[in-house]
Short mmCIF file of C-alpha atoms and ligand atoms in Angstrom, two decimals:
data_model
loop_
_atom_site.label_atom_id
_atom_site.label_comp_id
_atom_site.label_asym_id
_atom_site.label_seq_id
_atom_site.Cartn_x
_atom_site.Cartn_y
_atom_site.Cartn_z
CA MET A 1496 87.78 107.64 136.54
CA ALA A 1497 91.14 106.28 135.40
CA ILE A 1498 93.62 105.13 138.04
CA ASP A 1499 96.49 107.64 138.45
CA ILE A 1500 99.40 105.27 137.86
CA ALA A 1501 102.06 107.96 138.28
CA ALA A 1502 100.82 108.45 141.85
CA VAL A 1503 100.98 104.69 142.52
CA LEU A 1504 104.54 104.48 141.15
CA ASP A 1505 105.70 107.53 143.07
CA GLY A 1506 108.36 106.60 145.64
CA CYS A 1507 108.91 102.99 144.56
CA GLU A 1508 112.47 103.54 143.24
CA ASP A 1509 113.75 101.06 145.84
CA LEU A 1510 112.18 98.25 143.81
CA ALA A 1511 114.87 98.81 141.18
CA ALA A 1512 117.57 98.86 143.84
CA ARG A 1513 116.22 95.59 145.28
CA THR A 1514 116.22 93.86 141.87
CA PRO A 1515 119.77 92.73 141.05
CA ASN A 1516 119.07 91.68 137.45
CA ALA A 1517 122.76 91.74 136.51
CA LEU A 1518 122.26 91.09 132.77
CA ALA A 1519 119.95 94.02 132.14
CA ARG A 1520 121.73 96.35 134.55
CA GLY A 1521 125.09 95.64 132.95
CA MET A 1522 123.84 96.24 129.41
CA GLU A 1523 125.08 99.55 128.08
CA GLY A 1524 123.02 101.71 125.75
CA SER A 1525 124.44 102.67 122.38
CA ALA A 1526 127.18 105.33 122.62
CA ILE A 1527 126.13 106.59 119.18
CA LEU A 1528 122.52 107.07 120.19
CA ALA A 1529 123.71 109.01 123.26
CA ILE A 1530 125.60 111.43 120.96
CA ALA A 1531 122.59 111.64 118.65
CA SER A 1532 120.32 112.61 121.50
CA ALA A 1533 122.72 115.46 122.51
CA VAL A 1534 122.30 116.69 118.94
CA ASN A 1535 118.54 116.47 119.17
CA VAL A 1536 118.57 118.66 122.29
CA LEU A 1537 120.41 121.38 120.34
CA ALA A 1538 118.13 120.93 117.32
CA ALA A 1539 115.08 121.28 119.59
CA ARG A 1540 116.44 124.72 120.55
CA GLY A 1541 116.14 125.71 116.90
CA VAL A 1542 119.82 125.31 115.90
CA ASP A 1543 120.10 124.04 112.32
CA ILE A 1544 122.43 121.03 112.67
CA ALA A 1545 123.94 118.98 109.84
CA ASN A 1546 123.35 115.62 111.48
CA PHE A 1547 125.93 113.06 110.35
CA THR A 1548 125.54 110.87 113.45
CA VAL A 1549 123.09 108.00 113.04
CA GLY A 1550 123.48 105.10 110.61
CA ASP A 1551 119.91 105.54 109.48
CA PHE A 1552 118.04 107.04 106.52
CA LYS A 1553 115.83 110.05 107.06
CA PRO A 1554 112.70 109.23 105.04
CA SER A 1555 112.52 112.79 103.63
CA GLN A 1556 115.99 112.20 102.12
CA PHE A 1557 115.74 108.50 101.24
CA SER A 1558 112.39 106.75 100.91
CA ILE A 1559 111.96 102.98 100.54
CA PRO A 1560 111.32 101.57 97.05
CA PRO A 1561 107.70 102.35 96.10
CA ALA A 1562 107.36 98.72 94.99
CA LEU A 1563 108.12 97.64 98.56
CA ALA A 1564 105.54 99.99 100.09
CA ASP A 1565 102.93 98.89 97.50
CA GLY A 1566 103.74 95.22 98.06
CA ILE A 1567 103.38 95.47 101.85
CA THR A 1568 100.01 97.26 101.47
CA LYS A 1569 98.83 94.68 98.94
CA HIS A 1570 99.74 91.77 101.22
CA LEU A 1571 98.19 93.39 104.29
CA GLU A 1572 94.97 93.89 102.35
CA ALA A 1573 95.12 90.29 101.16
CA GLY A 1574 95.02 89.13 104.79
CA ASN A 1575 98.68 88.28 105.38
CA THR A 1576 98.36 89.31 109.00
CA ASN A 1577 98.80 86.14 111.09
CA TYR A 1578 101.94 84.66 112.66
CA PRO A 1579 104.57 83.68 110.11
CA PRO A 1580 106.61 80.48 110.61
CA ALA A 1581 109.56 80.98 113.03
CA ILE A 1582 112.09 80.45 110.22
CA GLY A 1583 110.27 82.78 107.81
CA ILE A 1584 107.81 82.09 105.01
CA PRO A 1585 109.00 79.58 102.38
CA GLU A 1586 108.70 82.14 99.55
CA LEU A 1587 111.15 84.49 101.28
CA ARG A 1588 113.61 81.76 102.24
CA ALA A 1589 113.58 80.63 98.61
CA ALA A 1590 114.05 84.22 97.40
CA VAL A 1591 117.08 84.72 99.68
CA ARG A 1592 118.60 81.56 98.22
CA THR A 1593 117.89 82.90 94.72
CA VAL A 1594 119.71 86.17 95.51
CA TYR A 1595 122.72 84.38 96.99
CA LYS A 1596 122.93 82.12 93.91
CA ARG A 1597 122.22 84.81 91.30
CA ASP A 1598 124.20 87.72 92.76
CA LEU A 1599 126.86 86.11 94.97
CA GLY A 1600 127.38 82.80 93.14
CA LEU A 1601 126.52 80.74 96.26
CA ASP A 1602 124.07 77.89 95.69
CA TYR A 1603 122.82 77.16 99.22
CA PRO A 1604 120.51 74.16 99.76
CA GLU A 1605 117.19 74.20 101.66
CA GLY A 1606 117.47 74.56 105.42
CA CYS A 1607 120.14 77.29 105.57
CA VAL A 1608 118.03 80.48 105.84
CA GLN A 1609 116.64 82.03 109.02
CA ILE A 1610 114.47 85.15 108.66
CA GLY A 1611 114.22 87.75 111.45
CA SER A 1612 112.98 91.26 112.15
CA GLY A 1613 116.09 92.97 110.75
CA ALA A 1614 119.69 91.83 110.99
CA ARG A 1615 119.84 92.15 114.79
CA PRO A 1616 117.77 89.11 115.90
CA PRO A 1617 119.64 86.66 113.61
CA LEU A 1618 122.87 88.28 114.77
CA TYR A 1619 121.91 87.75 118.41
CA ALA A 1620 120.73 84.20 117.67
CA ALA A 1621 124.00 83.39 115.86
CA PHE A 1622 126.04 84.53 118.88
CA ALA A 1623 123.80 82.51 121.22
CA THR A 1624 124.13 79.43 119.00
CA VAL A 1625 127.91 79.50 118.78
CA LEU A 1626 129.08 80.88 122.12
CA GLU A 1627 129.14 79.50 125.64
CA PRO A 1628 129.63 81.80 128.64
CA GLY A 1629 133.34 82.66 128.88
CA ASP A 1630 134.05 81.94 125.19
CA ILE A 1631 136.09 84.39 123.15
CA MET A 1632 134.68 86.42 120.26
CA VAL A 1633 137.27 88.33 118.22
CA TYR A 1634 136.48 91.41 116.14
CA GLY A 1635 138.13 94.47 114.64
CA ILE A 1636 137.98 97.86 116.32
CA PRO A 1637 136.40 100.23 115.34
CA SER A 1638 133.20 98.26 115.11
CA TRP A 1639 129.47 98.48 115.34
CA ASN A 1640 127.68 96.66 118.20
CA ASN A 1641 129.53 93.30 118.33
CA PRO A 1642 130.60 93.60 122.01
CA TYR A 1643 126.98 94.04 123.13
CA TYR A 1644 126.02 90.69 121.60
CA ALA A 1645 129.02 89.03 123.25
CA TYR A 1646 127.93 90.55 126.56
CA LEU A 1647 124.38 89.20 126.15
CA ASN A 1648 125.84 85.71 125.84
CA GLY A 1649 128.34 85.99 128.68
CA ALA A 1650 131.17 85.76 126.16
CA LYS A 1651 134.41 87.72 126.20
CA ALA A 1652 134.81 90.27 123.40
CA VAL A 1653 138.42 90.58 122.28
CA GLY A 1654 138.85 93.58 120.00
CA VAL A 1655 141.89 94.05 117.79
CA GLU A 1656 142.64 97.68 116.97
CA THR A 1657 142.98 98.16 113.21
CA LYS A 1658 144.93 100.73 111.20
CA ALA A 1659 143.92 103.56 108.90
CA GLU A 1660 146.23 102.18 106.17
CA ASN A 1661 144.17 98.93 106.22
CA GLY A 1662 140.91 100.86 105.94
CA PHE A 1663 140.31 100.14 109.64
CA LEU A 1664 139.62 96.50 108.69
CA PRO A 1665 141.34 93.65 110.53
CA THR A 1666 144.03 91.72 108.66
CA VAL A 1667 145.01 88.09 109.10
CA GLU A 1668 148.07 89.29 111.04
CA ASP A 1669 145.79 91.16 113.45
CA LEU A 1670 143.52 88.13 113.98
CA GLU A 1671 145.95 85.22 113.92
CA PRO A 1672 147.31 85.64 117.47
CA HIS A 1673 143.74 85.12 118.79
CA MET A 1674 142.57 82.31 116.50
CA ARG A 1675 143.50 79.37 118.71
CA GLN A 1676 141.41 80.70 121.61
CA ALA A 1677 138.49 82.15 119.62
CA ARG A 1678 135.13 80.45 119.07
CA LEU A 1679 133.72 83.24 116.91
CA ILE A 1680 135.29 85.87 114.65
CA CYS A 1681 133.09 88.75 113.50
CA LEU A 1682 133.83 90.58 110.27
CA ASN A 1683 131.78 93.32 108.66
CA SER A 1684 132.26 94.48 105.07
CA PRO A 1685 131.53 97.13 103.86
CA LEU A 1686 132.41 98.36 107.31
CA ASN A 1687 130.37 100.39 109.71
CA PRO A 1688 131.89 102.82 110.74
CA ALA A 1689 134.67 103.28 108.16
CA GLY A 1690 132.81 102.85 104.82
CA THR A 1691 135.68 100.67 103.60
CA ALA A 1692 135.50 97.16 102.12
CA MET A 1693 137.61 94.02 102.53
CA SER A 1694 139.89 93.29 99.60
CA LYS A 1695 139.88 89.84 98.04
CA GLU A 1696 143.41 89.13 99.33
CA GLN A 1697 142.69 90.38 102.84
CA LEU A 1698 139.51 88.26 103.17
CA LYS A 1699 140.96 85.16 101.54
CA ALA A 1700 143.96 85.17 103.87
CA ILE A 1701 141.64 85.29 106.89
CA CYS A 1702 139.45 82.49 105.50
CA ASP A 1703 142.48 80.29 104.78
CA ALA A 1704 143.61 80.77 108.37
CA ILE A 1705 140.13 79.90 109.72
CA VAL A 1706 139.96 76.75 107.57
CA GLY A 1707 143.46 75.76 108.78
CA GLU A 1708 142.45 76.27 112.40
CA ASN A 1709 139.27 74.22 111.88
CA ARG A 1710 141.19 71.35 110.29
CA ARG A 1711 143.41 71.30 113.38
CA ARG A 1712 140.35 71.30 115.65
CA SER A 1713 138.55 68.57 113.63
CA ALA A 1714 141.55 66.29 114.03
CA ILE A 1715 141.26 66.53 117.82
CA GLY A 1716 137.45 66.71 117.97
CA ASP A 1717 137.46 70.29 119.29
CA ARG A 1718 134.65 72.80 118.82
CA PRO A 1719 134.80 74.73 115.54
CA LEU A 1720 135.82 78.35 114.96
CA ILE A 1721 132.89 80.14 113.31
CA LEU A 1722 133.01 83.28 111.18
CA LEU A 1723 130.11 85.69 111.39
CA TYR A 1724 130.18 87.75 108.19
CA ASP A 1725 127.95 90.79 108.52
CA GLN A 1726 127.27 92.04 105.00
CA VAL A 1727 124.25 94.28 105.54
CA TYR A 1728 125.82 96.95 103.27
CA TRP A 1729 126.97 94.65 100.45
CA GLN A 1730 124.78 96.18 97.75
CA LEU A 1731 126.14 99.64 98.55
CA VAL A 1732 129.64 99.57 97.04
CA PHE A 1733 131.09 102.26 94.81
CA GLY A 1734 133.50 102.74 91.93
CA ASP A 1735 135.97 99.90 91.46
CA THR A 1736 135.17 98.35 94.82
CA GLU A 1737 133.82 94.79 94.70
CA HIS A 1738 132.11 92.90 97.47
CA PHE A 1739 133.64 89.52 98.28
CA THR A 1740 132.31 86.73 100.46
CA PRO A 1741 134.24 84.19 102.57
CA VAL A 1742 132.44 81.27 100.91
CA GLY A 1743 132.92 82.69 97.40
CA LEU A 1744 136.68 82.90 97.97
CA VAL A 1745 137.13 79.68 99.99
CA PRO A 1746 134.16 77.29 99.48
CA GLU A 1747 135.12 75.17 102.53
CA MET A 1748 134.17 78.23 104.58
CA ALA A 1749 130.48 77.29 104.00
CA LYS A 1750 130.92 74.88 106.94
CA TYR A 1751 132.01 77.67 109.27
CA THR A 1752 130.28 80.85 108.05
CA VAL A 1753 127.11 82.54 109.15
CA PHE A 1754 126.11 85.46 106.91
CA ILE A 1755 124.10 88.28 108.42
CA ASP A 1756 122.10 90.36 105.99
CA ALA A 1757 118.99 92.56 105.72
CA ILE A 1758 116.96 94.87 103.52
CA SER A 1759 117.51 97.65 106.10
CA LYS A 1760 120.39 99.42 104.37
CA CYS A 1761 120.20 98.37 100.73
CA TRP A 1762 116.54 99.47 100.47
CA ALA A 1763 116.71 102.35 102.99
CA ALA A 1764 114.21 100.27 104.96
CA THR A 1765 115.61 100.37 108.50
CA GLY A 1766 112.13 100.69 110.01
CA VAL A 1767 110.53 97.91 107.97
CA ARG A 1768 112.49 95.31 110.02
CA LEU A 1769 113.44 92.41 107.82
CA GLY A 1770 116.76 90.55 107.79
CA TRP A 1771 118.20 87.04 107.71
CA ALA A 1772 121.06 84.68 108.44
CA VAL A 1773 122.43 82.16 105.94
CA CYS A 1774 124.41 79.36 107.59
CA PRO A 1775 124.83 75.57 107.86
CA PRO A 1776 121.54 73.76 108.67
CA TRP A 1777 122.64 72.67 112.18
CA MET A 1778 123.11 76.29 113.12
CA ARG A 1779 119.87 77.41 111.52
CA ASP A 1780 117.96 74.71 113.41
CA ARG A 1781 119.30 76.02 116.73
CA MET A 1782 118.58 79.64 115.84
CA LYS A 1783 114.97 78.86 114.91
CA PRO A 1784 113.53 78.38 118.45
CA LEU A 1785 115.50 81.38 119.74
CA ILE A 1786 113.94 83.65 117.12
CA GLY A 1787 110.55 81.99 117.68
CA HIS A 1788 110.52 82.56 121.45
CA MET A 1789 111.72 86.13 121.09
CA GLY A 1790 108.94 86.62 118.55
CA ALA A 1791 111.59 88.35 116.46
CA TRP A 1792 110.08 87.35 113.11
CA ALA A 1793 109.50 89.91 110.39
CA GLY A 1794 105.89 90.82 109.58
CA ARG A 1795 104.18 88.42 107.20
CA ALA A 1796 103.16 91.09 104.69
CA GLU A 1797 106.73 92.50 104.70
CA GLN A 1798 108.06 88.99 104.08
CA HIS A 1799 105.78 88.42 101.08
CA ALA A 1800 106.55 91.83 99.56
CA THR A 1801 110.31 91.35 100.05
CA ALA A 1802 110.21 87.84 98.60
CA GLU A 1803 108.64 89.13 95.38
CA LEU A 1804 111.22 91.89 94.97
CA LEU A 1805 114.24 89.72 95.78
CA ALA A 1806 113.06 87.05 93.35
CA GLU A 1807 112.26 89.57 90.60
CA PRO A 1808 114.47 92.66 91.17
CA GLU A 1809 113.26 94.20 87.89
CA ARG A 1810 110.10 95.08 89.81
CA LEU A 1811 112.19 97.68 91.66
CA GLY A 1812 112.70 99.54 88.37
CA SER A 1813 115.38 102.24 88.45
CA TRP A 1814 115.17 102.61 92.26
CA PRO A 1815 118.37 100.71 93.26
CA ALA A 1816 120.57 102.57 90.75
CA GLU A 1817 119.13 105.95 91.73
CA PHE A 1818 119.49 105.18 95.41
CA THR A 1819 123.15 104.18 95.10
CA GLU A 1820 123.78 107.29 92.99
CA GLN A 1821 122.23 109.53 95.67
CA VAL A 1822 124.24 107.93 98.47
CA GLN A 1823 127.40 108.23 96.40
CA ALA A 1824 126.69 111.87 95.44
CA ARG A 1825 126.56 112.80 99.12
CA LEU A 1826 129.73 110.88 99.99
CA THR A 1827 131.55 112.44 97.02
CA ALA A 1828 130.44 115.99 97.90
CA LEU A 1829 131.64 115.45 101.45
CA SER A 1830 134.92 113.83 100.53
CA ASP A 1831 135.72 116.40 97.78
CA GLY A 1832 135.03 119.30 100.14
CA LEU A 1833 137.18 117.88 102.93
CA LEU A 1834 140.04 116.94 100.61
CA ALA A 1835 139.94 120.47 99.16
CA MET A 1836 140.48 121.76 102.72
CA LYS A 1837 143.41 119.35 103.05
CA ALA A 1838 144.85 120.67 99.77
CA ASP A 1839 144.61 124.18 101.23
CA GLY A 1840 146.69 123.12 104.21
CA LEU A 1841 143.94 122.60 106.77
CA PRO A 1842 144.46 119.62 109.13
CA VAL A 1843 141.75 117.42 107.63
CA ASP A 1844 141.92 114.07 105.80
CA ALA A 1845 139.47 111.43 104.51
CA LEU A 1846 139.66 107.79 103.40
CA GLU A 1847 138.18 106.72 100.07
CA ALA A 1848 134.44 105.93 100.39
CA GLN A 1849 134.20 102.32 99.17
CA GLY A 1850 130.82 101.30 100.53
CA ALA A 1851 127.93 101.75 102.99
CA LEU A 1852 126.81 105.29 103.89
CA TYR A 1853 129.87 106.39 105.81
CA LEU A 1854 132.97 108.48 105.30
CA THR A 1855 136.00 108.21 107.59
CA VAL A 1856 137.50 111.62 108.29
CA LYS A 1857 140.44 112.77 110.35
CA PHE A 1858 140.56 116.13 112.10
CA ASP A 1859 144.15 116.59 113.21
CA LEU A 1860 143.25 118.92 116.05
CA LEU A 1861 144.54 117.05 119.11
CA GLY A 1862 146.89 119.23 121.14
CA LYS A 1863 145.62 122.45 119.58
CA THR A 1864 143.80 125.28 121.34
CA LEU A 1865 140.71 126.51 119.53
CA ARG A 1866 138.72 129.49 120.80
CA GLY A 1867 140.48 129.22 124.12
CA GLN A 1868 139.59 125.54 124.56
CA SER A 1869 142.36 122.97 124.48
CA ILE A 1870 141.48 119.97 122.31
CA SER A 1871 142.77 116.90 124.09
CA SER A 1872 140.34 114.16 123.09
CA ASP A 1873 138.16 113.01 120.20
CA ASP A 1874 135.18 114.09 122.22
CA ASP A 1875 136.61 117.63 122.37
CA ILE A 1876 136.78 117.53 118.54
CA ARG A 1877 133.16 116.33 118.39
CA ARG A 1878 132.06 119.14 120.70
CA TYR A 1879 134.04 121.78 118.78
CA LEU A 1880 132.51 120.70 115.46
CA LEU A 1881 129.04 120.64 116.94
CA GLU A 1882 129.24 123.99 118.73
CA GLU A 1883 131.31 125.97 116.23
CA THR A 1884 130.18 124.45 112.92
CA HIS A 1885 126.81 122.87 113.80
CA THR A 1886 128.12 119.63 112.33
CA ALA A 1887 127.36 116.45 114.28
CA ILE A 1888 129.68 113.48 113.85
CA VAL A 1889 130.65 110.36 115.81
CA PRO A 1890 134.28 109.87 116.90
CA PHE A 1891 135.83 106.43 116.43
CA THR A 1892 136.24 106.24 120.21
CA ALA A 1893 132.45 105.65 120.26
CA PHE A 1894 133.14 102.55 118.13
CA GLY A 1895 135.61 101.13 120.63
CA MET A 1896 138.92 102.81 119.68
CA THR A 1897 140.83 103.16 122.91
CA LYS A 1898 143.16 105.99 121.86
CA ASP A 1899 142.11 109.43 120.76
CA SER A 1900 143.23 109.86 117.16
CA GLY A 1901 141.04 112.48 115.51
CA TRP A 1902 139.31 109.87 113.29
CA VAL A 1903 135.52 110.28 113.08
CA ARG A 1904 132.56 108.86 111.16
CA PHE A 1905 130.28 110.93 108.94
CA SER A 1906 127.00 109.16 108.05
CA ILE A 1907 125.08 110.70 105.15
CA GLY A 1908 121.61 109.12 105.54
CA ALA A 1909 119.94 112.17 107.06
CA VAL A 1910 121.38 115.00 104.95
CA SER A 1911 121.10 116.48 101.44
CA VAL A 1912 123.99 117.56 99.22
CA ALA A 1913 123.02 121.17 100.05
CA ASP A 1914 123.24 120.40 103.80
CA ILE A 1915 126.69 118.91 103.20
CA GLU A 1916 127.90 121.94 101.28
CA ALA A 1917 126.64 124.32 103.95
CA SER A 1918 128.33 122.26 106.66
CA LEU A 1919 131.62 122.18 104.71
CA ASP A 1920 131.53 125.98 104.42
CA ARG A 1921 131.06 126.29 108.16
CA ILE A 1922 133.88 123.84 108.92
CA ARG A 1923 136.28 125.67 106.59
CA THR A 1924 135.35 129.09 108.01
CA ALA A 1925 135.77 127.90 111.61
CA LEU A 1926 139.13 126.19 111.01
CA VAL A 1927 140.55 129.18 109.12
CA ARG A 1928 139.30 131.51 111.85
CA ASP A 1929 140.40 129.41 114.85
CA LEU A 1930 143.72 127.81 113.84
CA PRO A 1931 146.87 129.86 114.29
CA ALA A 1932 148.02 131.28 110.92
C1 PLP B 2360 127.15 96.43 110.47
C2 PLP B 2360 125.72 96.39 110.87
N1 PLP B 2360 125.12 95.20 111.06
C3 PLP B 2360 123.82 95.12 111.43
C4 PLP B 2360 123.07 96.26 111.61
C5 PLP B 2360 121.64 96.10 112.05
O1 PLP B 2360 120.76 96.08 111.01
P1 PLP B 2360 119.18 95.98 111.25
O2 PLP B 2360 118.69 97.38 111.34
O3 PLP B 2360 118.67 95.26 110.05
O4 PLP B 2360 118.93 95.24 112.52
C6 PLP B 2360 123.64 97.51 111.43
C7 PLP B 2360 122.86 98.73 111.67
O5 PLP B 2360 123.33 99.83 111.75
C8 PLP B 2360 125.01 97.58 111.04
O6 PLP B 2360 125.62 98.75 110.84
#
């Protein structure tokens, strides 16, 4: 008979109370995932929700490239099932260098690539390599998870609040006051959550300032200021938008930049778990044992399959173009529908979708009373949209914005164009019905 473990564990809650474990206890869960689980509760009750919350792809809407699935199967069958090297297999490291040279114009030498199971482990390892406890990491708000990685390294996260007119991206003026104290600056473009991208001028000005600060530090033998450039969405840019890199604009930045990248978003492969860092060799050599001891390497078969497709993208066929088109079609349907409401005088606005899978939308509802409920926070707006229009979104306050503003993120990875149109109809109907004439 099997041992009844639940019975053994019953009543031992005091063990948790007697275990201080400050690091784990102080670690917060993701605010976005908390919102997403509230949505799932409603969905489990049979309510048909248009779920714009998680930055993920629902496989029934977006499947991975068939060539990737076939390649992984082929390499599993061929026996690629043992531990890979801690830095990643040589074929994949070479293929990443090929992509950076071919597509980004950056000819990195051997020794600069660290593979991991998605972007997160290299991101964590980069923070751990650069930061000492108490060091300052500067980043733009709203932002994805940067503060959590600072926390894990005992560093201080200093967020600078950005502006809608700058696409919610930090400018050199925003960052400069913190540059002398900072050890790490984190930029992300295209940006999660805003779906906007850094302009050439904006990025170059920041890079020039970082190079200037590093020249000052070199002269006095001080520790460098490193830029972490998270470009996991760089292949997803639309229209006239171009993706720029710090090193492409200011080559000297190669000394101070760590790129974070992955197949997660550009191949709708968030669950395959394969990403990398590209950085100076000293940094890569320190990241290697961290990734190795965490065991945060990507699967060997996944590495082989990815290497083949990165080196020879023609093997992907029409998949990348079709994928981008489908992402863009959803963002366009959403943006067109919301801007049509704006044109009809409803208090709604949206920024241009430049990249990633996100649209930034403003619901100017603060201070209003809708269906007898006064709307006094972004969370009230979230709840109103969820309950009255069955539309689930994430307010920018969940991405660190301290003031309620009405700005929210729509993520399109889990919905069809038909879902979007149905949700837009419900939003329009509710706003017309509930706002005073
Ligand atoms: C800006 C940004 N960087 C990194 C990641 C993590 O990517 P991965 O799933 O490859 O760990 C995400 C995921 O949402 C992201 O939005």
